[in-house]
Coordinates of C-alpha atoms in Angstrom, one line a residue:
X973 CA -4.0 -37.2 -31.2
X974 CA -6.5 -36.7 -34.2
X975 CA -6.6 -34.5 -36.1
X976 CA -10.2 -33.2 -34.9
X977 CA -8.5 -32.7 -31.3
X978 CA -5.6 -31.0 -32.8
X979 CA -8.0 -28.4 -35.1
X980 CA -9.8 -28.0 -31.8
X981 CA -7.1 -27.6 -29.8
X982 CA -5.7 -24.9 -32.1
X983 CA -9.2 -23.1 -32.6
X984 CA -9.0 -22.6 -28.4
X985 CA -5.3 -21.3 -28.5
X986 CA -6.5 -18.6 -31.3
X987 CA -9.6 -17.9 -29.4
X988 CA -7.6 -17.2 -26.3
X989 CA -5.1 -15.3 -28.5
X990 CA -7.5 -13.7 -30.0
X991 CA -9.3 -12.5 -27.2
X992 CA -6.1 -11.3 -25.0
X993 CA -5.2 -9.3 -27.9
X994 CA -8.9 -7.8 -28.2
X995 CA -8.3 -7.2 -24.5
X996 CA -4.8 -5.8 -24.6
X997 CA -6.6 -3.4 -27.7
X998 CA -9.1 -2.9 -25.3
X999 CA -6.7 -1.5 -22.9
X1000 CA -4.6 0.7 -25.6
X1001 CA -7.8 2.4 -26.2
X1002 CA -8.9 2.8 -22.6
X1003 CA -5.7 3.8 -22.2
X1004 CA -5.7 6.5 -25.4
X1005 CA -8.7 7.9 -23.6
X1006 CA -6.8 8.4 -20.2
X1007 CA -4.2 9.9 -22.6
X1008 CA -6.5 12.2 -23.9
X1009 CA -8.0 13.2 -20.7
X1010 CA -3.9 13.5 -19.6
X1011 CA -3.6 16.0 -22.2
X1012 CA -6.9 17.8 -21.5
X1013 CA -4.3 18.5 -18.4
X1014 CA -0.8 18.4 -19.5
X1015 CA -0.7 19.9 -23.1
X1016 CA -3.9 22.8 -23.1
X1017 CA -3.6 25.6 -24.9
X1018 CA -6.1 28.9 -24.1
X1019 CA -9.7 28.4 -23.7
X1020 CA -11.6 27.3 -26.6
X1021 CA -13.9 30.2 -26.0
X1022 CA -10.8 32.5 -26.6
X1023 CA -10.5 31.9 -30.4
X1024 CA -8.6 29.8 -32.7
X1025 CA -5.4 32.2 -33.2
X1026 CA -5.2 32.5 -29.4
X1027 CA -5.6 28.6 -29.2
X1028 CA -2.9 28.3 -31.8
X1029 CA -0.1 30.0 -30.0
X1030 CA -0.8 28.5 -26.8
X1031 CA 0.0 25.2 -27.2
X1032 CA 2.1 24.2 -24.3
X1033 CA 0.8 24.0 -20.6
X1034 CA 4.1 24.0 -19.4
X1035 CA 6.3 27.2 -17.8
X1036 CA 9.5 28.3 -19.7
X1037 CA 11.5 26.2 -16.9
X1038 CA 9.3 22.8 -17.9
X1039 CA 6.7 23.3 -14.8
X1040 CA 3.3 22.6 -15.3
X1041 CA 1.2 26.1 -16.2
X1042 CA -1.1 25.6 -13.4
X1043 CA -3.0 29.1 -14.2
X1044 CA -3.6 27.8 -17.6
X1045 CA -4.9 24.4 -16.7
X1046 CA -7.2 25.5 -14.1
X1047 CA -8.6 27.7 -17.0
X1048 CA -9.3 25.1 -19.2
X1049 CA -10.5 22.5 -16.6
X1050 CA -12.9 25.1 -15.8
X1051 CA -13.9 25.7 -19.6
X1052 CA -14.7 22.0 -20.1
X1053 CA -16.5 22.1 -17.0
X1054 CA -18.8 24.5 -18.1
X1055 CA -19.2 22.8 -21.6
X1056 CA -20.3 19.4 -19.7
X1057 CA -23.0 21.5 -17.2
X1058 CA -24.3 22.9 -20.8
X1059 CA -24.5 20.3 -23.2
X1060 CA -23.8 16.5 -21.9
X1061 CA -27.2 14.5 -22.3
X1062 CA -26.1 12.7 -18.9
X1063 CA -25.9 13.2 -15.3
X1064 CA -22.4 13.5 -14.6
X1065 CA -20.7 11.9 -11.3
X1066 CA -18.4 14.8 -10.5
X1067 CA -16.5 12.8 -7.6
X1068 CA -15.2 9.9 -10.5
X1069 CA -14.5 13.0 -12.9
X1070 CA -12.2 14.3 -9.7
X1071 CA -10.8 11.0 -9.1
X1072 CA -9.9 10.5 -12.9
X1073 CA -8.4 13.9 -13.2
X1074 CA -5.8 12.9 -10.8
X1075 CA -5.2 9.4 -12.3
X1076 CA -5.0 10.7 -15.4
X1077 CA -2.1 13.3 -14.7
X1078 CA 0.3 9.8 -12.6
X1079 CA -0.9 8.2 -16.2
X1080 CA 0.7 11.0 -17.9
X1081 CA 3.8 10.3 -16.2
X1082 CA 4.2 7.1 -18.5
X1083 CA 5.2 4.9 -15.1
X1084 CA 3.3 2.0 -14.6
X1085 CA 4.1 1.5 -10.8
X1086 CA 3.0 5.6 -10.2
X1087 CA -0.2 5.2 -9.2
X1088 CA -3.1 7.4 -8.2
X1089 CA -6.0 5.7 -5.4
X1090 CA -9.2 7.4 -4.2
X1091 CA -10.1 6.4 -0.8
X1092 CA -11.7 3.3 -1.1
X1093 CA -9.0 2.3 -2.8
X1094 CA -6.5 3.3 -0.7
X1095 CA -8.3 1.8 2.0
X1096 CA -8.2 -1.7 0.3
X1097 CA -4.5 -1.3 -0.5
X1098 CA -3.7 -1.2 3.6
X1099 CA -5.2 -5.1 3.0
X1100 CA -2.0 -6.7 1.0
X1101 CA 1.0 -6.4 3.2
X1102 CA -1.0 -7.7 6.7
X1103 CA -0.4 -11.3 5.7
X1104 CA -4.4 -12.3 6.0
X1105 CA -7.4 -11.8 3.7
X1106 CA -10.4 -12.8 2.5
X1107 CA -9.2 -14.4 -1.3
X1108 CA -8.5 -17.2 -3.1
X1109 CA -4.7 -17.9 -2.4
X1110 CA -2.8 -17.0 -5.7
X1111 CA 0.1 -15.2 -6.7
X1112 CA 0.1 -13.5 -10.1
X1113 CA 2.4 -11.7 -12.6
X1114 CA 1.3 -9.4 -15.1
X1115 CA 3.2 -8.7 -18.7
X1116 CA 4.1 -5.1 -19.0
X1117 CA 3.8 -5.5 -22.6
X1118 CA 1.2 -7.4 -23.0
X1119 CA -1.1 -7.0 -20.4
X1120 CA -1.4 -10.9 -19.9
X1121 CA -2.2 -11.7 -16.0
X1122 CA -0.6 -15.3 -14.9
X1123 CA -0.7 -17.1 -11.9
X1124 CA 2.6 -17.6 -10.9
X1125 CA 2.3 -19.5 -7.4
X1126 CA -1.2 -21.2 -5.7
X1127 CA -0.7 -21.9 -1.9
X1128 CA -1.8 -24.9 -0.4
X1129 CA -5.0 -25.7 1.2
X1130 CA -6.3 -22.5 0.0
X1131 CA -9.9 -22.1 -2.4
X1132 CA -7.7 -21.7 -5.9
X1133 CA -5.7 -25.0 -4.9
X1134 CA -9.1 -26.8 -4.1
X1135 CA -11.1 -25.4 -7.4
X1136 CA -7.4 -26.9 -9.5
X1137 CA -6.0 -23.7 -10.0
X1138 CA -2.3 -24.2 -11.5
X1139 CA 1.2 -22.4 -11.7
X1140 CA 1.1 -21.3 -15.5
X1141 CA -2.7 -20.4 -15.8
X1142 CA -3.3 -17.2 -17.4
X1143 CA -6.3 -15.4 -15.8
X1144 CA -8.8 -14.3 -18.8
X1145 CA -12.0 -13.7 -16.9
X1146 CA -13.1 -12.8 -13.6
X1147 CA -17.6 -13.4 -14.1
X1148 CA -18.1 -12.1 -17.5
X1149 CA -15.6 -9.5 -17.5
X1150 CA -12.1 -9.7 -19.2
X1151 CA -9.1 -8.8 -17.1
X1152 CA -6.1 -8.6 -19.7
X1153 CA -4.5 -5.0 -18.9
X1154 CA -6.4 -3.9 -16.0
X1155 CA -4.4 -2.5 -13.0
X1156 CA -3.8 -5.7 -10.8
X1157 CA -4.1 -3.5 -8.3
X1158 CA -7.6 -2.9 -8.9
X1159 CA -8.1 -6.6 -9.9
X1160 CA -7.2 -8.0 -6.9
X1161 CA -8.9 -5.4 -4.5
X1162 CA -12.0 -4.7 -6.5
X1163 CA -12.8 -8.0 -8.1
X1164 CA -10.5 -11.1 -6.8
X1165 CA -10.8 -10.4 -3.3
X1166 CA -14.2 -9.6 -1.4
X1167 CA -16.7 -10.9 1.5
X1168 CA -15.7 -13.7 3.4
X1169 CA -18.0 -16.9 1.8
X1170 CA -18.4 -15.1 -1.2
X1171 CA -18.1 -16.8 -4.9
X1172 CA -15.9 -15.9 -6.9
X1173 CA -16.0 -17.0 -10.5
X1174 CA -12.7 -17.0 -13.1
X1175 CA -11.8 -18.2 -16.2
X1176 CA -8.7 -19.4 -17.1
X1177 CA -6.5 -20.3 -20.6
X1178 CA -5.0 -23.7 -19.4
X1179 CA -1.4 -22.9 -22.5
X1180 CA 0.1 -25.9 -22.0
X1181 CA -3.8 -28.2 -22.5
X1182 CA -5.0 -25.0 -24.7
X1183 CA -8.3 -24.6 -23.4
X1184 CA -10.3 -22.6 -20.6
X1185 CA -11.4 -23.8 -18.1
X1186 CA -13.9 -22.5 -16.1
X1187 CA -13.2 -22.5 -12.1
X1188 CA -15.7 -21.8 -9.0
X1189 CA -14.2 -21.0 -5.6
X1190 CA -15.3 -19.1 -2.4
X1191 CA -13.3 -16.4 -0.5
X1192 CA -12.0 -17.2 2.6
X1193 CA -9.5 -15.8 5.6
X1194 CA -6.1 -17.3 3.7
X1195 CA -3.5 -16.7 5.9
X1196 CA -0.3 -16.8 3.8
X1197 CA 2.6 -18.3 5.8
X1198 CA 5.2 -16.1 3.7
X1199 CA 8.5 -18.2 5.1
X1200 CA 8.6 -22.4 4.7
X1201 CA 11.3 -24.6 5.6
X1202 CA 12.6 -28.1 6.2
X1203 CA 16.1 -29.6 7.0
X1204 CA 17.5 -31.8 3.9
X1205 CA 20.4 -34.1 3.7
X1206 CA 23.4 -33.2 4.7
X1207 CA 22.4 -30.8 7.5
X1208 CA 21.0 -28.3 4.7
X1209 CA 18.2 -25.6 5.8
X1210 CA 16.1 -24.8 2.9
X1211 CA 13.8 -21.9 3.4
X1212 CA 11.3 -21.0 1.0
X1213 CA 10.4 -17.1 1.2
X1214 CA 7.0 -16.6 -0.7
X1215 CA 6.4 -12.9 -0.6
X1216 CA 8.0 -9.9 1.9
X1217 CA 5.5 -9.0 4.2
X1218 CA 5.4 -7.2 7.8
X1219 CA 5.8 -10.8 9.5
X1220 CA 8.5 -12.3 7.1
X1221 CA 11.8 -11.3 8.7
X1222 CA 10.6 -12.4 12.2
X1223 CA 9.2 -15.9 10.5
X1224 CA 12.6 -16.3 8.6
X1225 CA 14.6 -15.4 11.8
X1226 CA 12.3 -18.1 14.0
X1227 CA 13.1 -20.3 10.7
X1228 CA 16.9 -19.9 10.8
X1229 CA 17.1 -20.1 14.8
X1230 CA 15.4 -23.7 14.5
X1231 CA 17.3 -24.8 11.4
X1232 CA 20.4 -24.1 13.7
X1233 CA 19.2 -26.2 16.7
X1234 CA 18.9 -28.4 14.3
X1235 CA 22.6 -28.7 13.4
X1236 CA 22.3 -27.1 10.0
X1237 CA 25.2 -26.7 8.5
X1238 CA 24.8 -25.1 5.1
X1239 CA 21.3 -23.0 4.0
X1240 CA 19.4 -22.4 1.1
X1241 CA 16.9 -19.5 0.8
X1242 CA 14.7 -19.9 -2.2
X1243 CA 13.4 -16.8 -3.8
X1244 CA 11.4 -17.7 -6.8
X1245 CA 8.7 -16.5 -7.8
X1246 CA 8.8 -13.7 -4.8
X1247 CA 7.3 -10.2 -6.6
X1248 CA 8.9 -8.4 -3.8
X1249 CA 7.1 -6.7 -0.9
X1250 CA 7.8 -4.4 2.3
X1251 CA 11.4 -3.4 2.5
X1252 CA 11.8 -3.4 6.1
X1253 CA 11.5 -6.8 5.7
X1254 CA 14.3 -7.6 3.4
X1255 CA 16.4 -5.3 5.3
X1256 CA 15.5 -7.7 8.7
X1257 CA 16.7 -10.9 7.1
X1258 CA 19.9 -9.7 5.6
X1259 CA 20.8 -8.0 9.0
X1260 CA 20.0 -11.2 10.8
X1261 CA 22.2 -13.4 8.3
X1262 CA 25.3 -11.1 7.1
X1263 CA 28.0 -9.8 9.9
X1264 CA 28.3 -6.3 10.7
X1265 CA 31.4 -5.7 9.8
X1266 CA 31.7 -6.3 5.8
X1267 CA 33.1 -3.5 3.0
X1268 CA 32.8 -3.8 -0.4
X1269 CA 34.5 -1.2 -3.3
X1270 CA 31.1 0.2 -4.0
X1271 CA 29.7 3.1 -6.3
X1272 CA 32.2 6.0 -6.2
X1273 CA 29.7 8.4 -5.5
X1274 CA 28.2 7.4 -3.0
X1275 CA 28.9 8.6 0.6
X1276 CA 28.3 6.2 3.2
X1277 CA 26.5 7.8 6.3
X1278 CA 28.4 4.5 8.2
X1279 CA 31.9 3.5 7.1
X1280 CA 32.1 0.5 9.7
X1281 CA 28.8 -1.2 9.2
X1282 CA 27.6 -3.3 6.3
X1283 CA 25.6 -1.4 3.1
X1284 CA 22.7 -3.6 2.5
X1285 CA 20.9 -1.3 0.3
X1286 CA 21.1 2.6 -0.4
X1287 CA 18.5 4.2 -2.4
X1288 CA 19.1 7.7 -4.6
X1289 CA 16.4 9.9 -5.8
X1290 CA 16.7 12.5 -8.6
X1291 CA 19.0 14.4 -7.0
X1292 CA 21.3 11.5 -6.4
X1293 CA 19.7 11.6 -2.0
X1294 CA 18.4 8.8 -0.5
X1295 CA 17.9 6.5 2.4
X1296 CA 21.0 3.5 3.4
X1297 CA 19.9 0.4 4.8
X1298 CA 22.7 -1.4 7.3
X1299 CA 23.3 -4.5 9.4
X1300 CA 23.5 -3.6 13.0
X1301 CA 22.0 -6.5 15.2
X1302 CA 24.8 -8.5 15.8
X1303 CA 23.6 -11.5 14.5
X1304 CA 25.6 -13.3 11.6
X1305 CA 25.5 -17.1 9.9
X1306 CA 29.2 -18.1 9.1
X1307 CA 28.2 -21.3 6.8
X1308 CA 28.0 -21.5 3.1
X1309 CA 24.6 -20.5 1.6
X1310 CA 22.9 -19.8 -1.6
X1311 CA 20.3 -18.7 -3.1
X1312 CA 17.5 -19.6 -5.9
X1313 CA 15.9 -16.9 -8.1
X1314 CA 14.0 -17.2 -11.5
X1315 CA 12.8 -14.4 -13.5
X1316 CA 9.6 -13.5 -11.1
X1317 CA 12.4 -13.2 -8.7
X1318 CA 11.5 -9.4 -8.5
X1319 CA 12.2 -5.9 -6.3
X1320 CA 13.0 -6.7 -2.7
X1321 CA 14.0 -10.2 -3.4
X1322 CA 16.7 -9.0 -6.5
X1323 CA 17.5 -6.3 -3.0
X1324 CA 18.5 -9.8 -0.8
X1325 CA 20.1 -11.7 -4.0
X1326 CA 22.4 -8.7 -4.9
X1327 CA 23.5 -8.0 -1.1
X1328 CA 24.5 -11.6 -1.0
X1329 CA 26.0 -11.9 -3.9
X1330 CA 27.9 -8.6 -4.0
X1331 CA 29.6 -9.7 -0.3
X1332 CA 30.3 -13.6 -1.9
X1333 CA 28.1 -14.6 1.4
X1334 CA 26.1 -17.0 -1.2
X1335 CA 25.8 -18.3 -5.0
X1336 CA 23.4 -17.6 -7.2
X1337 CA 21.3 -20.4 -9.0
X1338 CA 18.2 -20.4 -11.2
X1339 CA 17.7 -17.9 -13.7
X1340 CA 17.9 -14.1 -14.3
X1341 CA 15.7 -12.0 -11.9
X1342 CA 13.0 -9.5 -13.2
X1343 CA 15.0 -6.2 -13.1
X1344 CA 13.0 -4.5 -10.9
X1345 CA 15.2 -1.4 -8.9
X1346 CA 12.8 1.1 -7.9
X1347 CA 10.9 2.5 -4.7
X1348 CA 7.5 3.5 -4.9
X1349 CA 6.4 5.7 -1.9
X1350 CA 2.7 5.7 -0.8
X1351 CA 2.0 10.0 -0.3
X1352 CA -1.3 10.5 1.5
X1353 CA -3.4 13.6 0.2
X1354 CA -6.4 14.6 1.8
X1355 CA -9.8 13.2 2.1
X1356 CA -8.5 9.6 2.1
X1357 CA -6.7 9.7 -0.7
X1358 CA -3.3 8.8 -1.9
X1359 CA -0.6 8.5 -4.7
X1360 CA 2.0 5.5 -4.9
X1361 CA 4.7 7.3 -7.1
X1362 CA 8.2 5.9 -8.2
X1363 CA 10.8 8.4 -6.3
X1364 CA 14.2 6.6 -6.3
X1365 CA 16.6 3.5 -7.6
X1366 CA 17.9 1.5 -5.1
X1367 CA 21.3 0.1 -5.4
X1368 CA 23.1 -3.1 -4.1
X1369 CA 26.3 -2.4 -2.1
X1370 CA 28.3 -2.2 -5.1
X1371 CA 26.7 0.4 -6.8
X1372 CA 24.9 -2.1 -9.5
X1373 CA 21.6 -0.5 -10.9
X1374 CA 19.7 -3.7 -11.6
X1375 CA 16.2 -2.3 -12.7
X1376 CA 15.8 -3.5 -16.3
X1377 CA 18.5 -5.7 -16.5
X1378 CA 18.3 -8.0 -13.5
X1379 CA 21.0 -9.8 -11.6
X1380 CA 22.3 -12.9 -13.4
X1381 CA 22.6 -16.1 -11.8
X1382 CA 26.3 -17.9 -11.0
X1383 CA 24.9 -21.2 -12.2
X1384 CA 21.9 -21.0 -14.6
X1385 CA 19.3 -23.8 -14.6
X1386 CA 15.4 -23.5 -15.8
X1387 CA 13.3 -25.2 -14.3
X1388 CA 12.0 -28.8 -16.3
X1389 CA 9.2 -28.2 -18.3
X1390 CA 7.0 -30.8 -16.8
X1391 CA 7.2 -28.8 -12.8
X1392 CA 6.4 -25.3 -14.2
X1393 CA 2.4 -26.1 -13.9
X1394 CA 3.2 -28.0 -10.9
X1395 CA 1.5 -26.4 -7.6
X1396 CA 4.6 -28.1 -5.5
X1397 CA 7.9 -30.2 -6.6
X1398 CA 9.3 -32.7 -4.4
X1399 CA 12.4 -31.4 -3.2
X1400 CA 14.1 -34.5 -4.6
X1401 CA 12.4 -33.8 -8.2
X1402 CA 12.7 -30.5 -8.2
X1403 CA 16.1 -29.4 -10.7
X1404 CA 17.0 -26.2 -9.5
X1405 CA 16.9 -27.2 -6.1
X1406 CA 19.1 -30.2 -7.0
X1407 CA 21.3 -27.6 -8.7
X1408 CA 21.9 -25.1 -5.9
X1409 CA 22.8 -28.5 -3.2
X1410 CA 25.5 -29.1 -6.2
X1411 CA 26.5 -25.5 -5.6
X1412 CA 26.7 -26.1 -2.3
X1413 CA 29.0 -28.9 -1.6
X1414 CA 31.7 -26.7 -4.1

């Protein structure tokens, strides 16, 4: 390599750097203004029309038992209304100011998975768990800290796979705007996705080349087959579980009831890169896989609503309430399994490891998951709208709390290096699967 490739090469790695931090400064100012609108809510004192002492000693919007003053807020909503109608040089769109006075109070709740959506919104979201759209085929993962958007999977024989869309590809631009921090929520309904045979533009910083590249691609139905599978040596089912969606548990049952005809004698279920999904679905494939019958020493406190059935999952809420999850279908796989998690192994697929793992039904291989061990509930409100708000933890059978710490793997191995870009990895190439049919033959 030159020396002239490596100064360029460099120059594009501290553009790119450059720009995502621009962006996530960007987005620390967008999101000082939400702030600021949060407070125009949360923290108000009297009217400004009511003086400066008055202001001064009304500082707090909350009650003395640390509810929201709702008297005083209404107040000074109105006030600010009143200064807009007099003095802002525009025309104001009064339905976005509504919408944004909502957001901005979930903001204020410092959550990032509490979520306000007006109805269009809302409307899109119904969208994501059927299992069809008109897209481009990706799977992405977005930093928390960061902001940074990455492609973590591309689907075959869908437009991002034909344009050379890659595993590893960090999404910088959709057109001419700049994604890093925005809501992928937003970015997937309102920008990625759209009219079938529309074009979709993006731009992407290629980290291991260090360079964008610029990538073209039409929307189209891509109907994402969330469960894959094959029969390997040695009468070994693999099953590869992309996402949990409504048709996931009935695809992985059809999947297990073929493997069996097949003779299979030992299973893998391979979880990476799975963000999680519709719990219902988990809940199917554990039932269909683990008996009925199994007991655990599980959290002290918790009181089991069925003593002879098997805890999958229970979920508490602030007041230490919540829903349990058991097995009840009479179905049951009595052969030695295991199962392959990395660290976008996340939510309801860290619900499936931990079940498995806490019962010994199945070992562990790959690397940590993502920690993720909260619900979100969507709440509808009226006129279309909804919230998506964080309401409880949920818990593996034994009582572990996983969110933000993640469930560690009984045999680590990271993936080589040279497959992480890879959009598939022969079975026979691929480590961590080599790994986990090692695991399996202990």
């Amino acid at each position: 390599i030159t020396r002239k490739t490596r100064r360029i090469t460099l120059e594009n790695k501290n553009k790119f750097w450059k720009g995502a931090l621009v962006g996530a400064l960007l987005t620390a100012f967008a999101g000082l203004i939400i702030v600021g609108m949060s407070l125009g809510i949360f923290l108000i004192g009297r009217t400004a029309i009511d003086g400066p002492q008055q202001a001064a000693e009304s500082n707090q919007a909350e009650n003395q038992d640390g509810s929201l003053d709702l008297n005083r807020i209404t107040k000074k909503i109105t006030t600010l209304q009143q200064i807009i109608d007099k003095y802002y040089l525009f025309d104001e769109d009064t339905t976005k100011v509504e919408d944004w006075i909502y957001k901005g109070m979930m903001y204020g709740l410092n959550d990032p998975y509490t979520t306000y959506y007006t109805a269009e919104e809302y409307q899109k979201l119904s969208e994501d768990t059927e299992g069809e759209y008109h897209g481009i085929g990706v799977m992405i993962s977005q930093n928390r800290s960061t902001g940074i958007i990455t492609v973590i999977k591309v689907f075959k024989d869908t437009p991002a796979a034909e344009a050379g869309m890659r595993p590893g590809d960090v999404l910088y631009k959709v057109g001419d705007m700049e994604v890093t921090g925005m809501d992928m929520d937003i970015l997937v309904k309102d920008y990625i996705k759209g009219k079938d045979g529309s074009e979709v533009a993006l731009t992407v910083f290629r980290q291991d080349e260090g360079e964008y590249v610029d990538l073209k691609m039409e929307r189209r139905n891509v109907t994402v087959q969330t469960v894959e599978y094959q029969m390997l040596e040695d009468h070994v089912g693999y099953i590869a579980v992309s996402q949990f969606d409504v048709v996931t548990a009935d695809q992985f049952k059809a999947a297990v009831d073929d493997l069996e005809k097949q003779g299979m004698k030992k299973l893998l279920v391979d979880l990476r890169n799975n963000p999680g999904g519709v719990l219902d679905a988990v809940v199917g494939m554990l039932d269909y896989i683990l008996p009925d019958d199994l007991m655990i020493e599980g959290d002290k406190d918790l009181v089991r609503t069925n003593t002879e059935a098997t805890l999958l999952v229970y979920m508490a809420d602030k007041n230490g309430k919540g829903g349990q999850e058991y097995a009840s279908d009479g179905h049951s796989l009595d052969i030695p399994m295991a199962v392959l998690v990395n660290g976008e192994s996340a939510s309801a697929s860290e619900v499936f490891t931990g079940a498995m793992k806490d019962y010994g039904r199945a070992t562990v291989v790959g690397t940590k998951t993502f920690g993720k061990g909260i619900v979100q509930n969507l709440i509808p409100l009226d006129n279309g709208t909804a919230i998506k708000m964080t309401t409880a933890h949920y818990y593996t059978p034994s009582g572990f709390d996983l969110h933000g710490k993640g469930i560690e793997p009984d045999v680590e191995v990271e993936l080589k290096e040279e497959f992480k870009n890879q959009i598939t990895v022969d079975v026979k190439e691929d480590n961590q699967i080599q790994a986990a049919l090692k695991a399996l033959d202990k």
